[in-house]
Amino acid sequence: KNGFSKLHHSVLDSVQKGSKTIQAFLQPQKKLLNPLKNLIRILPPRQAVILNYVGWIHWNEKHGPKRRKSQTPLEYAKTCIQMNPESSALITEFTNIFIAARYSKQVMRKEQVKASQKLLQQMKEAFQQRNSTQEAD
């Protein structure tokens, strides 16, 4: 019984030390990661627009419709519009900017990055408002 007790404490100590080591390793990593907005400022416009779109997909993992891997940007936009029809114009414009950045050779400008950031923020607000309204009902 004494042997099992010592083994139990030894394993518990090892797990706690391992957990602290992992936390100590991850803590500086979190500080090194730039927030999305800071990262977008230093990227070329095309990559910044694409990153905004990826941010939208990740945000929707928790707050909106999940994107299936097989969905095209237009199909995903349609899914988002079905969930929040009031945001149709925002979603359509945001998606069109992304499509231009991702699939065309069109020169992307900082104005398009700013527009996609603004649209992204407006879409998030609209979806949050819709979610809070549904929760209240």
XYZ file of C-alpha atoms in Angstrom:
137
model
C 0.000 0.000 0.000
C 2.858 2.331 0.887
C 4.533 1.592 -2.467
C 1.389 2.474 -4.414
C 1.011 5.666 -2.436
C 4.588 6.711 -3.269
C 4.025 5.807 -6.930
C 0.803 7.825 -6.968
C 2.566 10.895 -5.523
C 5.500 10.459 -7.886
C 3.216 10.311 -10.938
C 1.202 13.269 -9.674
C 4.360 15.334 -9.171
C 5.612 14.407 -12.650
C 2.316 15.409 -14.266
C 2.252 18.718 -12.389
C 5.864 19.500 -13.336
C 5.161 18.575 -16.946
C 2.081 20.784 -16.968
C 4.055 23.717 -15.556
C 6.807 23.171 -18.121
C 4.290 23.192 -20.966
C 2.592 26.321 -19.597
C 5.964 28.047 -19.209
C 6.801 27.180 -22.818
C 3.466 28.333 -24.228
C 3.260 31.608 -22.293
C 6.040 33.378 -24.255
C 4.644 31.926 -27.492
C 1.333 33.677 -26.876
C 3.138 36.969 -26.392
C 5.064 36.504 -29.634
C 1.968 35.950 -31.728
C 0.765 39.232 -33.162
C -2.926 39.886 -33.075
C -4.506 39.468 -36.487
C -4.790 43.223 -37.027
C -1.075 43.780 -36.390
C -0.104 40.951 -38.690
C -2.345 42.266 -41.440
C -0.597 45.648 -41.284
C 2.750 44.157 -42.258
C 1.542 41.738 -44.935
C 1.236 42.615 -48.613
C -2.381 43.554 -49.480
C -3.224 40.272 -51.248
C -2.119 38.146 -48.284
C -3.806 40.507 -45.823
C -7.172 40.139 -47.580
C -6.775 36.367 -47.666
C -5.893 36.336 -43.961
C -9.008 38.392 -43.215
C -11.094 35.756 -44.967
C -9.391 32.942 -43.055
C -10.065 34.907 -39.863
C -13.749 35.063 -40.818
C -13.898 31.302 -41.296
C -12.199 30.683 -37.934
C -14.437 33.197 -36.176
C -17.482 31.419 -37.575
C -16.322 28.143 -36.071
C -17.710 29.517 -32.795
C -20.175 32.217 -33.802
C -21.608 31.425 -37.207
C -21.965 28.760 -39.840
C -19.065 26.348 -40.108
C -17.504 26.095 -43.556
C -17.267 22.690 -45.166
C -13.952 22.055 -46.905
C -15.797 21.369 -50.136
C -17.536 24.772 -50.167
C -16.392 27.443 -52.565
C -16.259 31.018 -51.274
C -19.543 31.803 -53.058
C -21.239 28.734 -51.595
C -20.011 29.663 -48.139
C -21.225 33.228 -48.620
C -24.648 31.845 -49.539
C -24.667 29.783 -46.328
C -23.733 32.868 -44.276
C -26.425 34.950 -46.003
C -29.044 32.281 -45.269
C -28.101 32.485 -41.607
C -28.085 36.295 -41.534
C -29.931 37.786 -44.555
C -29.588 41.334 -43.200
C -25.840 41.096 -43.812
C -26.183 40.026 -47.435
C -24.479 43.109 -48.907
C -21.609 42.945 -46.406
C -20.987 39.244 -46.976
C -21.184 39.586 -50.764
C -18.736 42.501 -50.907
C -16.333 40.822 -48.459
C -16.415 37.595 -50.460
C -15.862 39.429 -53.747
C -12.776 41.174 -52.345
C -11.443 37.812 -51.179
C -12.118 36.160 -54.549
C -10.263 38.969 -56.315
C -7.307 38.581 -53.942
C -7.188 34.807 -54.036
C -8.082 33.917 -57.606
C -7.283 36.903 -59.840
C -4.142 38.689 -60.871
C -5.755 42.005 -60.042
C -3.455 44.318 -58.097
C -4.644 44.568 -54.512
C -4.395 47.880 -52.727
C -4.365 48.886 -49.084
C -7.836 50.381 -49.563
C -9.154 46.899 -50.310
C -7.481 45.578 -47.161
C -9.093 48.338 -45.110
C -12.450 47.664 -46.764
C -12.206 43.935 -46.009
C -11.257 44.672 -42.385
C -14.195 47.048 -42.006
C -16.586 44.569 -43.615
C -15.255 41.783 -41.412
C -15.874 43.844 -38.292
C -19.384 44.765 -39.448
C -20.210 41.139 -40.245
C -18.987 39.977 -36.844
C -21.089 42.631 -35.128
C -24.143 41.663 -37.187
C -23.725 37.970 -36.393
C -23.150 38.680 -32.688
C -26.234 40.873 -32.595
C -28.261 38.183 -34.314
C -26.945 35.528 -31.910
C -27.741 37.647 -28.842
C -31.236 38.370 -30.188
C -31.856 34.639 -30.721
C -30.599 33.835 -27.203
C -32.988 36.421 -25.746
C -35.956 34.841 -27.541
